[in-house]
Amino acid sequence: MPGCVAYIAASLDGFIATADGSVSWLEAFQETDYGYGEFFAGISTLVMGRATYDQVLAFGPWPYAGKRCLVLSRRGIANPPPGVEAWRGDAASLAAHLAALEGRVWVVGGGRLIAGLLAEGAITELDIFTMPVLLGRGIPLFAGGHPPALSLTLLETRAWPNGVVRLRYALG
């Protein structure tokens, strides 16, 4: 299905990372298959903010080989992995570009980019994995302010025995 999906994990209190950008709190949930392989196989292009890109690079080898990736970055990118390019425009110009693409687009993160693309009407689906953790503070799922009021249609819910709950919504 074409469109632009924000597919992301968040703590129960709405944070996607700790205040220092760490996502190590997700390690406790890595042994369960949440359908990532099937999801990733259907993606043509990835989009992420610069902080998310830097965080992914810190994990080791580039995990998205073979996929095109746009990184929203005013600074540009030195020596990017194959398929990775900087997008120097704003969320509005990125939204227009994404609308013209064929195939499914994954908005990997971060919170400011997700909020910006929601405000521009670019995201067609929210696929949120709510993790049974309370972080108390950190980087919110919708960083930089609240997204506009949106009408959501529930497409799917699923709960795992470890407490993870998937909430999948269509927008519009």
Short mmCIF file of C-alpha atoms in Angstrom, two decimals, residues 10-152:
data_model
loop_
_atom_site.label_atom_id
_atom_site.label_comp_id
_atom_site.label_asym_id
_atom_site.label_seq_id
_atom_site.Cartn_x
_atom_site.Cartn_y
_atom_site.Cartn_z
CA ALA A 10 7.06 5.04 22.14
CA SER A 11 6.92 4.68 25.89
CA LEU A 12 3.49 4.59 27.51
CA ASP A 13 3.96 8.23 28.46
CA GLY A 14 4.68 9.24 24.86
CA PHE A 15 8.47 9.44 24.56
CA ILE A 16 10.55 7.96 21.73
CA ALA A 17 13.91 8.47 23.43
CA THR A 18 15.35 9.61 26.73
CA ALA A 19 16.35 13.26 27.18
CA ASP A 20 19.86 12.49 25.89
CA GLY A 21 18.48 10.71 22.78
CA SER A 22 19.08 7.16 23.98
CA VAL A 23 16.76 4.34 22.95
CA SER A 24 18.55 1.71 25.05
CA TRP A 25 15.31 1.23 27.03
CA LEU A 26 14.00 -0.65 23.96
CA GLU A 27 16.64 -3.38 24.29
CA ALA A 28 14.46 -5.31 26.75
CA PHE A 29 11.93 -5.85 23.94
CA GLN A 30 14.23 -6.93 21.10
CA GLU A 31 13.72 -10.68 21.38
CA THR A 32 10.10 -10.56 20.18
CA ASP A 33 9.16 -10.40 16.49
CA TYR A 34 6.75 -7.50 15.99
CA GLY A 35 6.55 -7.92 12.19
CA TYR A 36 9.40 -5.58 11.31
CA GLY A 37 10.77 -7.78 8.49
CA GLU A 38 7.46 -7.84 6.64
CA PHE A 39 6.99 -4.09 7.19
CA PHE A 40 10.51 -3.24 5.98
CA ALA A 41 10.16 -5.39 2.86
CA GLY A 42 7.25 -3.16 1.76
CA ILE A 43 9.17 0.11 2.13
CA SER A 44 10.68 1.96 -0.85
CA THR A 45 12.03 5.10 0.83
CA LEU A 46 12.97 6.06 4.38
CA VAL A 47 12.87 9.58 5.82
CA MET A 48 14.46 10.69 9.07
CA GLY A 49 15.70 13.75 10.87
CA ARG A 50 19.39 14.41 11.38
CA ALA A 51 19.44 13.43 15.06
CA THR A 52 17.78 10.10 14.23
CA TYR A 53 20.29 9.53 11.43
CA ASP A 54 23.22 10.20 13.77
CA GLN A 55 21.72 7.84 16.36
CA VAL A 56 21.29 5.05 13.77
CA LEU A 57 24.91 5.46 12.64
CA ALA A 58 26.06 5.12 16.26
CA PHE A 59 24.50 1.63 16.43
CA GLY A 60 26.99 0.23 13.90
CA PRO A 61 26.65 -0.75 10.23
CA TRP A 62 23.89 1.00 8.27
CA PRO A 63 20.81 -1.21 8.78
CA TYR A 64 18.82 0.05 5.79
CA ALA A 65 21.03 -1.10 2.91
CA GLY A 66 19.27 -1.26 -0.42
CA LYS A 67 16.72 1.42 0.44
CA ARG A 68 16.69 5.10 -0.48
CA CYS A 69 16.92 7.33 2.59
CA LEU A 70 16.32 11.07 2.84
CA VAL A 71 17.76 12.80 5.90
CA LEU A 72 16.34 16.21 6.76
CA SER A 73 19.54 18.14 7.52
CA ARG A 74 20.61 21.75 7.16
CA ARG A 75 24.28 20.70 7.55
CA GLY A 76 24.40 18.11 4.81
CA ILE A 77 25.94 14.67 5.33
CA ALA A 78 29.60 13.70 5.02
CA ASN A 79 30.28 10.24 3.57
CA PRO A 80 26.73 8.88 3.70
CA PRO A 81 26.04 5.18 3.21
CA PRO A 82 24.87 4.18 -0.29
CA GLY A 83 21.33 5.37 -0.96
CA VAL A 84 21.41 8.09 1.72
CA GLU A 85 21.06 11.75 0.77
CA ALA A 86 20.51 14.97 2.65
CA TRP A 87 17.27 16.89 2.21
CA ARG A 88 18.01 20.54 2.87
CA GLY A 89 14.48 21.85 2.51
CA ASP A 90 11.83 22.16 5.18
CA ALA A 91 8.99 19.80 6.10
CA ALA A 92 6.65 21.46 3.57
CA SER A 93 9.02 20.90 0.62
CA LEU A 94 9.76 17.37 1.84
CA ALA A 95 6.02 16.63 2.07
CA ALA A 96 5.52 17.74 -1.53
CA HIS A 97 8.44 15.57 -2.65
CA LEU A 98 7.15 12.52 -0.76
CA ALA A 99 3.68 12.91 -2.29
CA ALA A 100 5.22 12.49 -5.74
CA LEU A 101 7.09 9.28 -4.89
CA GLU A 102 5.89 5.84 -5.82
CA GLY A 103 5.93 3.14 -3.19
CA ARG A 104 5.64 3.26 0.56
CA VAL A 105 7.63 5.77 2.64
CA TRP A 106 8.68 5.13 6.24
CA VAL A 107 9.10 8.16 8.48
CA VAL A 108 11.63 6.65 10.90
CA GLY A 109 11.80 9.69 13.23
CA GLY A 110 12.31 11.90 15.05
CA GLY A 111 9.50 13.62 16.80
CA ARG A 112 9.94 17.04 15.18
CA LEU A 113 9.93 15.54 11.69
CA ILE A 114 6.84 13.45 12.44
CA ALA A 115 5.00 16.49 13.83
CA GLY A 116 6.07 18.59 10.84
CA LEU A 117 4.95 16.02 8.29
CA LEU A 118 1.66 15.53 10.14
CA ALA A 119 1.09 19.30 9.99
CA GLU A 120 1.73 19.17 6.23
CA GLY A 121 -0.68 16.25 5.74
CA ALA A 122 2.09 14.00 4.42
CA ILE A 123 1.65 11.09 6.83
CA THR A 124 -1.15 8.73 5.84
CA GLU A 125 -0.68 6.20 8.62
CA LEU A 126 0.51 6.10 12.23
CA ASP A 127 1.83 2.70 13.33
CA ILE A 128 2.81 3.11 16.97
CA PHE A 129 4.19 0.40 19.24
CA THR A 130 3.41 1.44 22.79
CA MET A 131 6.03 -0.03 25.10
CA PRO A 132 5.21 -0.83 28.75
CA VAL A 133 7.74 1.66 30.10
CA LEU A 134 7.31 5.07 31.74
CA LEU A 135 10.30 7.28 30.97
CA GLY A 136 9.02 10.36 32.79
CA ARG A 137 10.78 12.72 30.40
CA GLY A 138 12.61 12.62 27.13
CA ILE A 139 11.99 13.30 23.46
CA PRO A 140 8.25 13.24 22.80
CA LEU A 141 6.69 11.36 19.92
CA PHE A 142 5.32 14.66 18.60
CA ALA A 143 8.24 16.93 19.48
CA GLY A 144 8.15 20.63 18.78
CA GLY A 145 4.51 21.05 19.68
CA HIS A 146 1.31 19.19 19.20
CA PRO A 147 0.27 18.00 15.76
CA PRO A 148 -2.88 19.55 14.32
CA ALA A 149 -6.24 18.05 15.24
CA LEU A 150 -6.59 15.00 13.01
CA SER A 151 -9.25 12.41 12.39
CA LEU A 152 -7.88 8.89 12.84
#
